[in-house]
PDB file of C-alpha atoms and ligand atoms in Angstrom:
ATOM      1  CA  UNK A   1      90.726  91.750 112.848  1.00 45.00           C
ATOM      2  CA  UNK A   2      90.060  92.610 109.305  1.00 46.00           C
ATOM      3  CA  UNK A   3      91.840  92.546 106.182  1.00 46.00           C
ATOM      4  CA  UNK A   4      93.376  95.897 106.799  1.00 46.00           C
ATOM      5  CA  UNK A   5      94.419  94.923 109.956  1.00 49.00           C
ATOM      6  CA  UNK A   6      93.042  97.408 112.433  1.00 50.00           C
ATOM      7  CA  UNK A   7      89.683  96.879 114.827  1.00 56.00           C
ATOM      8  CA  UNK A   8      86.976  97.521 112.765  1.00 70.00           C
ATOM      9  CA  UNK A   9      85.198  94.344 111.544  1.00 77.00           C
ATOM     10  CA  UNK A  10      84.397  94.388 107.786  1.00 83.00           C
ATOM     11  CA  UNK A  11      80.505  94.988 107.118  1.00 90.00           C
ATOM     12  CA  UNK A  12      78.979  94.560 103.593  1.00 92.00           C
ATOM     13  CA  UNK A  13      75.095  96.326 103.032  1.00 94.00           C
ATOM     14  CA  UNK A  14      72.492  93.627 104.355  1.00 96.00           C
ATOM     15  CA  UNK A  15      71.553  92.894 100.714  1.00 94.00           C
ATOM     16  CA  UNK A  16      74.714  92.984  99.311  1.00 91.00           C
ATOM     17  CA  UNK A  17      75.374  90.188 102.200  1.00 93.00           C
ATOM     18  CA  UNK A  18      72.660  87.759 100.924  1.00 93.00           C
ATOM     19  CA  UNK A  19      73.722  87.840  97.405  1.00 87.00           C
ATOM     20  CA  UNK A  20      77.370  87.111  98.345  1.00 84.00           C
ATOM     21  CA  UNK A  21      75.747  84.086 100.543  1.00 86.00           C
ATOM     22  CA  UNK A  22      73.792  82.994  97.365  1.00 83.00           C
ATOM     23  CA  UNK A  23      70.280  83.432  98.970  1.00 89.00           C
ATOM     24  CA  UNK A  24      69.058  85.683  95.664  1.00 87.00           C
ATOM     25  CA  UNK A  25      70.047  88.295  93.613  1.00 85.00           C
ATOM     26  CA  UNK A  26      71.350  91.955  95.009  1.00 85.00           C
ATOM     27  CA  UNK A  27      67.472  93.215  93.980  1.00 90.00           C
ATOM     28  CA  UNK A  28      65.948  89.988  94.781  1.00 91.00           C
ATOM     29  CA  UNK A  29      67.579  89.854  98.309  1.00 93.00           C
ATOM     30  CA  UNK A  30      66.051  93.578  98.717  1.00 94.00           C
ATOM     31  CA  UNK A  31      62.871  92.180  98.268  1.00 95.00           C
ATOM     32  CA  UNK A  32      62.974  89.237 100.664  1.00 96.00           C
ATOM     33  CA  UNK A  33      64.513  92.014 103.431  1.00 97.00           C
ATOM     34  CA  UNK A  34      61.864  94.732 102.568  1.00 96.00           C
ATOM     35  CA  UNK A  35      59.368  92.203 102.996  1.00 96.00           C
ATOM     36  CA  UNK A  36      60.059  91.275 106.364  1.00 96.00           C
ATOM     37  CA  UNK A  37      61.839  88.113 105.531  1.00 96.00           C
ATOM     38  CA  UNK A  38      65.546  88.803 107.157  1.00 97.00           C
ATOM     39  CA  UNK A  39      66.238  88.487 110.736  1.00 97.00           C
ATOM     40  CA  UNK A  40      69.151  89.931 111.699  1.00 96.00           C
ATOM     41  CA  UNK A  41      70.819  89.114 115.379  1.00 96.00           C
ATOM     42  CA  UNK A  42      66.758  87.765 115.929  1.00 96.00           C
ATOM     43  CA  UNK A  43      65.465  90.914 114.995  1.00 97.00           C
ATOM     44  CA  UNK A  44      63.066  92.062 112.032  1.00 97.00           C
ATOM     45  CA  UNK A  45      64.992  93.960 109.811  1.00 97.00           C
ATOM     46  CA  UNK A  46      63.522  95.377 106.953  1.00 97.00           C
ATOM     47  CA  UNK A  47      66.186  98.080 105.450  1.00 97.00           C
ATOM     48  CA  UNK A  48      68.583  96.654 102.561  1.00 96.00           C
ATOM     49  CA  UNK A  49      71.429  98.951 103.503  1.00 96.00           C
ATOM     50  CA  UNK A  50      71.692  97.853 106.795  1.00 97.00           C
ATOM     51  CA  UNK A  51      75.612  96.969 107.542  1.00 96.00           C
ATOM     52  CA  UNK A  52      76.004  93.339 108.543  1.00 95.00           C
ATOM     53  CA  UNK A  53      79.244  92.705 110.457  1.00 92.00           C
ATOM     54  CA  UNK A  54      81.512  90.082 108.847  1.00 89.00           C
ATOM     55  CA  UNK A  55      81.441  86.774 111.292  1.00 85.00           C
ATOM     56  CA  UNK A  56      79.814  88.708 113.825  1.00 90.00           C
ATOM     57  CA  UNK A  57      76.623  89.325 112.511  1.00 93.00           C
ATOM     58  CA  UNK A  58      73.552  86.035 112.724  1.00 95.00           C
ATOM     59  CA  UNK A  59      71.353  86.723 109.878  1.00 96.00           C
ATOM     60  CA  UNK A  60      67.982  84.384 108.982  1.00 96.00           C
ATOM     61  CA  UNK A  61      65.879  84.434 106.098  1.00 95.00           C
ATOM     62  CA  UNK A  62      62.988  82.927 106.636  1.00 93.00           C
ATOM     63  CA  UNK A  63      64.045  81.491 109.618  1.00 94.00           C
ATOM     64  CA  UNK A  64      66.396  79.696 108.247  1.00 94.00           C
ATOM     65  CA  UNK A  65      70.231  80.466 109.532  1.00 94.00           C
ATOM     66  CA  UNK A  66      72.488  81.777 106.861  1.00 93.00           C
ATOM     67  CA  UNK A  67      76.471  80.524 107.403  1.00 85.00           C
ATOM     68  CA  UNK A  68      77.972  83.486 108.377  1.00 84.00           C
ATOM     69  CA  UNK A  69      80.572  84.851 105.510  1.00 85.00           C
ATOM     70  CA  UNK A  70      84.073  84.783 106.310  1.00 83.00           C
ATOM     71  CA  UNK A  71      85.838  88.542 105.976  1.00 86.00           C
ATOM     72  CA  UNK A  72      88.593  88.479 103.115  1.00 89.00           C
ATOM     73  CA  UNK A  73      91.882  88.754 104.541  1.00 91.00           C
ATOM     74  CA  UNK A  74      95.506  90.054 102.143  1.00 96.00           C
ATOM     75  CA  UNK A  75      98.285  89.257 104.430  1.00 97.00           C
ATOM     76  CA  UNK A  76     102.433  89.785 103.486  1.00 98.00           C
ATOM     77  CA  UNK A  77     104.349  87.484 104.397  1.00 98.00           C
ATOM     78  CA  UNK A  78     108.299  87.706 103.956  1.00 98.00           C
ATOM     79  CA  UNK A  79     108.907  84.289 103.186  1.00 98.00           C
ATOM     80  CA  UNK A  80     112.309  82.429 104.501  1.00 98.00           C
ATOM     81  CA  UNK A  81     114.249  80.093 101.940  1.00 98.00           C
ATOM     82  CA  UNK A  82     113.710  76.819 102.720  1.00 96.00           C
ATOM     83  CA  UNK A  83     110.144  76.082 103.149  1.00 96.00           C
ATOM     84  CA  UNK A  84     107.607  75.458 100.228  1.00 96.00           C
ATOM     85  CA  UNK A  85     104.822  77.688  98.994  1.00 95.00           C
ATOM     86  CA  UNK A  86     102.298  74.740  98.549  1.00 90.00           C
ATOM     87  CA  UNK A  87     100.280  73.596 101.615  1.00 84.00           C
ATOM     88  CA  UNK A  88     101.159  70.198 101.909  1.00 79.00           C
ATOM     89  CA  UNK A  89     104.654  68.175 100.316  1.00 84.00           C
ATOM     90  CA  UNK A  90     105.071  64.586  99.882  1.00 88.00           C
ATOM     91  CA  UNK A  91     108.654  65.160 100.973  1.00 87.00           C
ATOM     92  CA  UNK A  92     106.993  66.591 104.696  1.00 88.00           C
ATOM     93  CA  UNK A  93     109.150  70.256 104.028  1.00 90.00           C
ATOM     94  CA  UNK A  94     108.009  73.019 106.173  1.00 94.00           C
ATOM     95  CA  UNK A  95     105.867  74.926 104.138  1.00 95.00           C
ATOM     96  CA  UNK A  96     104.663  78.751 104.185  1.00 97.00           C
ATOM     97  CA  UNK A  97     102.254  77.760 106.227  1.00 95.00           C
ATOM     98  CA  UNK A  98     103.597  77.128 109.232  1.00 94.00           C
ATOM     99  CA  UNK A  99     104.109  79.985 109.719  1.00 96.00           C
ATOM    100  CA  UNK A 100     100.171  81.398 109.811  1.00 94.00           C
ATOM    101  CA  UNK A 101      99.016  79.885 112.746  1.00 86.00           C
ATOM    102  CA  UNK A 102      97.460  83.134 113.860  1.00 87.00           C
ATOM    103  CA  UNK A 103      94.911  83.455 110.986  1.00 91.00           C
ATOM    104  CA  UNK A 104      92.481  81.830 111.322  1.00 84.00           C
ATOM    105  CA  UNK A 105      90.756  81.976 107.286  1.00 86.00           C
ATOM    106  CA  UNK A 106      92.174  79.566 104.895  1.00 87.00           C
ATOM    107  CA  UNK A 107      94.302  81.851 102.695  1.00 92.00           C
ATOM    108  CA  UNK A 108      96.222  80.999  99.427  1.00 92.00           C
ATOM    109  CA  UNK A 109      99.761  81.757  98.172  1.00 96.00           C
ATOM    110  CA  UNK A 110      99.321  84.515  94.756  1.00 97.00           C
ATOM    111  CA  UNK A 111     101.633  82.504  92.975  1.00 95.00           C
ATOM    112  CA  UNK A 112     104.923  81.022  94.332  1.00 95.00           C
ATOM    113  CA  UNK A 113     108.244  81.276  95.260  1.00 97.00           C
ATOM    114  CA  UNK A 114     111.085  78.761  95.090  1.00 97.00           C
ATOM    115  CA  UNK A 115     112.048  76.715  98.458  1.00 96.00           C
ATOM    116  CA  UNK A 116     115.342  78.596  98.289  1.00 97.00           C
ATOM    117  CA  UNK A 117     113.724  81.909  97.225  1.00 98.00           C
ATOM    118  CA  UNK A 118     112.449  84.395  99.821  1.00 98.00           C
ATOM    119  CA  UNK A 119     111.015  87.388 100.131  1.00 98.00           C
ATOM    120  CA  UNK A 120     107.273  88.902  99.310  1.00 98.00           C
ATOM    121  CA  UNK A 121     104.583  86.726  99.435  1.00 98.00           C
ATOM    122  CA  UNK A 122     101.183  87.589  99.185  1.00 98.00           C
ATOM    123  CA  UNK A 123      98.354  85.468 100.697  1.00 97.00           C
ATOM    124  CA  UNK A 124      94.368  85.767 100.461  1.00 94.00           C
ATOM    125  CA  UNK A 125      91.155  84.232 100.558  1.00 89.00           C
ATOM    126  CA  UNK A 126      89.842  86.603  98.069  1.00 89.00           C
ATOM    127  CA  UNK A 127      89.727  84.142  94.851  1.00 87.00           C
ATOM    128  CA  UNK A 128      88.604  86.895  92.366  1.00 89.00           C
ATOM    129  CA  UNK A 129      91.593  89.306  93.383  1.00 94.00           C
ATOM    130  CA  UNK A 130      94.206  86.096  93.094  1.00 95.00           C
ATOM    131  CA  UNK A 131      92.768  85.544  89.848  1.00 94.00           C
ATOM    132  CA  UNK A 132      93.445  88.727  88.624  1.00 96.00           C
ATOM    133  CA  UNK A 133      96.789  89.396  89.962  1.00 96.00           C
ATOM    134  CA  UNK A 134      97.933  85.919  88.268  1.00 95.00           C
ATOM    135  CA  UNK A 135      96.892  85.877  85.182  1.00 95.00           C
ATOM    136  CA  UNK A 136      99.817  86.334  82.805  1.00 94.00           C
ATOM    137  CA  UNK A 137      97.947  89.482  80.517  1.00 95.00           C
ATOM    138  CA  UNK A 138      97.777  91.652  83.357  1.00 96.00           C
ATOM    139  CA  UNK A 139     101.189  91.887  83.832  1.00 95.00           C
ATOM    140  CA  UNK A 140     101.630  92.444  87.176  1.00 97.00           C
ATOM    141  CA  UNK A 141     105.357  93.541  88.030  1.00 98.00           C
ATOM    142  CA  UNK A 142     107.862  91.922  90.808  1.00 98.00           C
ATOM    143  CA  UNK A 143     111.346  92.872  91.459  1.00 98.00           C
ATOM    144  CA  UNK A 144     113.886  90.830  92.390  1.00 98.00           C
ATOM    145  CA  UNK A 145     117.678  91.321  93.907  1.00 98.00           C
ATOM    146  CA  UNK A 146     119.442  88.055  92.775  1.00 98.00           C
ATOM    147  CA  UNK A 147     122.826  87.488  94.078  1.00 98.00           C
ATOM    148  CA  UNK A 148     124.414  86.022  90.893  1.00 98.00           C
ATOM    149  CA  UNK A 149     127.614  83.935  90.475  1.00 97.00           C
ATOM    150  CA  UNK A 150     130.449  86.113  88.366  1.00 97.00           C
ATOM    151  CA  UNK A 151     130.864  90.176  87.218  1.00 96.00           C
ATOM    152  CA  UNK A 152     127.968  91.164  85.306  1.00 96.00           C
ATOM    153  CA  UNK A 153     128.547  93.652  82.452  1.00 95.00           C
ATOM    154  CA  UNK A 154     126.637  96.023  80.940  1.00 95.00           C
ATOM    155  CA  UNK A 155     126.635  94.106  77.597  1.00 97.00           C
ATOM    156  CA  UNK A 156     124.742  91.429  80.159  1.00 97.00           C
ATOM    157  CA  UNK A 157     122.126  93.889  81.762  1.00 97.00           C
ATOM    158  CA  UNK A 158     121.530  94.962  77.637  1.00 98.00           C
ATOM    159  CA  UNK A 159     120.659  91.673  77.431  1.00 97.00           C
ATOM    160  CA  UNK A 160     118.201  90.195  80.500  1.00 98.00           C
ATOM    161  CA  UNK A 161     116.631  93.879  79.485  1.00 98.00           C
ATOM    162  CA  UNK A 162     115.913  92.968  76.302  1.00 97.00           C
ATOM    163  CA  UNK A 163     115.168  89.253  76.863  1.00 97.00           C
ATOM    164  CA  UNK A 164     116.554  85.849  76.612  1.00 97.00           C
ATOM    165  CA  UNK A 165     115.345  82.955  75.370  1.00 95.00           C
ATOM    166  CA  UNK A 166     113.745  80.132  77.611  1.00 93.00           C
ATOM    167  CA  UNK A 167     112.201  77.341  76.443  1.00 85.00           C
ATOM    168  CA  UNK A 168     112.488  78.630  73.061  1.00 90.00           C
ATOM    169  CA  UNK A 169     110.694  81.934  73.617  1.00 93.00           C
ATOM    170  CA  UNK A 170     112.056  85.016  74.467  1.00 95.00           C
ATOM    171  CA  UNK A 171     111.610  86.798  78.133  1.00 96.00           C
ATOM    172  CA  UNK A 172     109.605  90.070  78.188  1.00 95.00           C
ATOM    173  CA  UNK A 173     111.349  93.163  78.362  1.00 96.00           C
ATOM    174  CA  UNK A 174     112.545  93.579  82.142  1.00 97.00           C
ATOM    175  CA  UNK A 175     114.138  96.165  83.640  1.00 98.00           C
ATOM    176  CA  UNK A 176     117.495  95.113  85.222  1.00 98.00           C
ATOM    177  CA  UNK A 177     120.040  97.242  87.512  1.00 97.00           C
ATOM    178  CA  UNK A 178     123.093  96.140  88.322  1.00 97.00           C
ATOM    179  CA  UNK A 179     123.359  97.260  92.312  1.00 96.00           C
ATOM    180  CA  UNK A 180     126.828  96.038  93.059  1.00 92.00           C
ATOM    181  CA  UNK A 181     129.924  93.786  92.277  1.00 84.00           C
ATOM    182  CA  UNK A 182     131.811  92.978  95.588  1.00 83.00           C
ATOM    183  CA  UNK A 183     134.406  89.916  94.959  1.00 87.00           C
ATOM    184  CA  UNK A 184     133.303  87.390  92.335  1.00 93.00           C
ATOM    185  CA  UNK A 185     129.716  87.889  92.606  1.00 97.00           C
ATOM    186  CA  UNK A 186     127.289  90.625  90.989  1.00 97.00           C
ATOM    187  CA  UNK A 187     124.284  91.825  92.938  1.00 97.00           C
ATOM    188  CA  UNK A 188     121.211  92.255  90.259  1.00 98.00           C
ATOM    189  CA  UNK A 189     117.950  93.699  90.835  1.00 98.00           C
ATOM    190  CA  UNK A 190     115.020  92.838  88.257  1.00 98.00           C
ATOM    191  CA  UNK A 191     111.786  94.174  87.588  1.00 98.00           C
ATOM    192  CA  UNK A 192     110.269  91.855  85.711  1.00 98.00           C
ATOM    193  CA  UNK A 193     106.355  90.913  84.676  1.00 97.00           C
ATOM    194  CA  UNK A 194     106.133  87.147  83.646  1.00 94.00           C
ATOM    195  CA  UNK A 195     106.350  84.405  86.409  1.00 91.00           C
ATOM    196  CA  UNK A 196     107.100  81.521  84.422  1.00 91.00           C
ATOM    197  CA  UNK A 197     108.357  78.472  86.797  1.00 92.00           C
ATOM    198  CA  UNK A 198     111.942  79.529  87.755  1.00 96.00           C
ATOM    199  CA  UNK A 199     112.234  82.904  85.574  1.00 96.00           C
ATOM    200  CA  UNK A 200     115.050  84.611  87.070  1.00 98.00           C
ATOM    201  CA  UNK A 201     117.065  81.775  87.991  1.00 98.00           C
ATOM    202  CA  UNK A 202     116.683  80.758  84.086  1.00 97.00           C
ATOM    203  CA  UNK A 203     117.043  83.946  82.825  1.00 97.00           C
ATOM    204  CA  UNK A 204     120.525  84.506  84.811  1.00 98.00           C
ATOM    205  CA  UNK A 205     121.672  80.900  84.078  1.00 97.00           C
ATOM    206  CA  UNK A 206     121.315  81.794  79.941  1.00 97.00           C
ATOM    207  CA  UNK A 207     123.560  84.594  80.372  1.00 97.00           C
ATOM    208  CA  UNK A 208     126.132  82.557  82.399  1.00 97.00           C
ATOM    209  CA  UNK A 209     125.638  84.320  86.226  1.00 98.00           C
ATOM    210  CA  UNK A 210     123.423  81.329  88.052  1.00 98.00           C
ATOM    211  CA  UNK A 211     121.752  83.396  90.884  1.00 98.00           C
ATOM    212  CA  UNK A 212     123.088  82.297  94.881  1.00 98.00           C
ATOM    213  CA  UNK A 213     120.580  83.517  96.264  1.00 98.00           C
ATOM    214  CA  UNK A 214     116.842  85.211  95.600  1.00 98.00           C
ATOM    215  CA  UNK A 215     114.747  87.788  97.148  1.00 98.00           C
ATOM    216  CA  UNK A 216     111.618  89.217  96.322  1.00 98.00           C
ATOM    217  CA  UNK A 217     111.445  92.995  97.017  1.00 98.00           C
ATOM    218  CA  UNK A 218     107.996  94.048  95.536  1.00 98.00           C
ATOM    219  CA  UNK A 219     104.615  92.394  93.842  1.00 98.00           C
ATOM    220  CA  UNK A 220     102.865  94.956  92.024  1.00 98.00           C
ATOM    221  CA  UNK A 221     101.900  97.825  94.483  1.00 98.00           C
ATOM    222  CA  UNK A 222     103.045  95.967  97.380  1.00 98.00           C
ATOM    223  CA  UNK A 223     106.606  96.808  99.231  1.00 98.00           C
ATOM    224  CA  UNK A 224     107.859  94.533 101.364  1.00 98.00           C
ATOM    225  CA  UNK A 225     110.340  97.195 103.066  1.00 97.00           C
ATOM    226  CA  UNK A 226     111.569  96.420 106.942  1.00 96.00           C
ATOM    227  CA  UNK A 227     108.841  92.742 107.655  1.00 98.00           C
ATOM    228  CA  UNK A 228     111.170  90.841 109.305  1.00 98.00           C
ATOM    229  CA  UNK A 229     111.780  87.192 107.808  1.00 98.00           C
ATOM    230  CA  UNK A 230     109.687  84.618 108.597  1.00 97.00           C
ATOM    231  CA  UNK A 231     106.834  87.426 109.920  1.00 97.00           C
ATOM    232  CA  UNK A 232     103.400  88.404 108.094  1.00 97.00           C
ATOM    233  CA  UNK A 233     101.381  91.480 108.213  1.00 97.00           C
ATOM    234  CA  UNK A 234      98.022  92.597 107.011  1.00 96.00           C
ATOM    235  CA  UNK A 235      97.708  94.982 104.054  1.00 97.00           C
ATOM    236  CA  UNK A 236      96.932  98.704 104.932  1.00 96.00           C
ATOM    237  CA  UNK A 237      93.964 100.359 103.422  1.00 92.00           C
ATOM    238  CA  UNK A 238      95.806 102.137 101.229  1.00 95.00           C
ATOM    239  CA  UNK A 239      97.754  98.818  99.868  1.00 97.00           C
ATOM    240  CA  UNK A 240      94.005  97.593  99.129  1.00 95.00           C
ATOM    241  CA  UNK A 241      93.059 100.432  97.361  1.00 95.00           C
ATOM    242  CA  UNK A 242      95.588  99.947  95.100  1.00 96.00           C
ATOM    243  CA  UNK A 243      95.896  96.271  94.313  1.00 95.00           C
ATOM    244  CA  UNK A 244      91.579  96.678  93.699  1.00 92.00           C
ATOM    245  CA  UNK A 245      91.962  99.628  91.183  1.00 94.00           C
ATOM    246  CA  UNK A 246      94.682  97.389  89.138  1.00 94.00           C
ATOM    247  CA  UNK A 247      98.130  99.111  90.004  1.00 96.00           C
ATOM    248  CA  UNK A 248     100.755  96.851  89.002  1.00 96.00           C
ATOM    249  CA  UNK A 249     103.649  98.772  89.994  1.00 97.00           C
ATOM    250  CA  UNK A 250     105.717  99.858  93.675  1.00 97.00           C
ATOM    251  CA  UNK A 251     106.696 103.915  93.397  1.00 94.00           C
ATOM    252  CA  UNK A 252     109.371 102.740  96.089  1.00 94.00           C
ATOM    253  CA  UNK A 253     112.074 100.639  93.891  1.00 93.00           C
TER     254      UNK A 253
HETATM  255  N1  URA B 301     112.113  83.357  89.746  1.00 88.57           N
HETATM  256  C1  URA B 301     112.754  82.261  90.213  1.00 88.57           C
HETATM  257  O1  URA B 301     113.662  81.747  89.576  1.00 88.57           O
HETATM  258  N2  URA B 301     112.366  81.773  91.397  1.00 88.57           N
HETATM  259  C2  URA B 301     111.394  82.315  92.161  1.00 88.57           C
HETATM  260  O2  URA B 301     111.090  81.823  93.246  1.00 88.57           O
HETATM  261  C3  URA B 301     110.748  83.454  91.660  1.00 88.57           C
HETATM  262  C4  URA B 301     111.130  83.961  90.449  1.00 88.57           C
END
């Protein structure tokens, strides 16, 4: 399987393979393959372009085995409350986790979610793309439908919009919709693009609606649409494409 989830196994250039292994440069590992140096699958080979199959592929340099490179895989994962977004808890909670016995890479949470919040989670083993999708100046955006305690006015949706102050600083602007009021409660949704510990719970406890209950609907490009709780999924091709050439936005909410 690869990242994108269908058959084909993910190949990188033969050259392009050694570097990413840390045997030499991109030019450098050129060299050593023009040469004559690189065996690949016990055979000679001396073109740099030459795709190498992703786990599959047994490549030497100088007759010395090279660990074969683990494929990055995205998965989406639409996390139930209740378990924990960190691999391991001194309290023994079920954590995200468990629930990725399948894959068989180590992957990482992008950020967290609350034990009690679920929805969209995005897991990798591709550090560089993590990096960039949580570091605070990119600004990547996630909505969230809160289920808050009380009617929420527009005088209140004025205000999460516009910010409120947490800690002593005020939120970014968000964009905030009120979806609903059925009996005593207030159904929010929040695009937001900070992910300070606890934001929306914080930001909806300063204007007096504490949330009941939290779901994440969308992490920049990604949609979480119809995954079933508790179930994962790999990104599509197209999802890829976007998260790699910085979107930070879902056209579908
Ligand atoms: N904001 C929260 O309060 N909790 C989450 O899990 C995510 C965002």
């Amino acid at each position: 399987m690869t990242k994108d989830g269908d058959k084909t196994p993910e190949t990188l250039r033969l050259s392009v393979y050694l570097a990413r292994a840390g045997v030499a440069s991109r030019r450098g590992a050129g060299d050593l393959v023009k040469d004559g140096l690189v065996e690949v699958n016990g055979q000679t080979e001396t073109n740099p372009g030459t795709p190498i199959r992703l786990g599959i592929d047994h490549v030497r340099v100088d007759g010395k085995s090279i660990k074969k490179l683990e494929p990055h895989v995205y998965l989406m994962l639409n996390k139930p409350a209740g378990m924990i977004t960190t691999r391991s808890d001194p309290e023994e909670r079920p954590t995200v986790f468990d629930l990725l016995h399948r894959v068989k890479f180590r992957v990482e949470a992008v950020g967290r979610l609350d034990w009690d919040t679920e929805g969209l989670l995005l897991l990798t083993n591709d550090g560089d793309l993590a990096q960039f999708l949580m570091r605070p100046q990119n600004k990547v955006e996630k909505v969230y439908d809160a289920l808050v305690e009380g009617k929420v006015g527009g005088k209140t949706v004025q205000q999460l919009e516009a910010g409120v102050k947490i800690e002593g600083r005020k939120t970014k602007p968000a964009r905030v919709k009120l979806l609903g009021k059925p009996t005593n409660v207030s159904l929010l949704r929040l695009k937001i693009v900070e992910g300070k510990y606890h934001q929306v719970k914080r930001m909806c406890d300063v204007v007096g609606h504490p949330v009941k209950k939290l779901r994440r609907i969308a992490f920049g490009p990604l949609f979480l649409a119809d995954l079933p709780l508790g179930k994962f999924r790999y990104l599509t091709k197209d999802e890829l494409r976007e998260l790699r050439a910085g979107k930070l936005t879902c056209d579908e909410v």
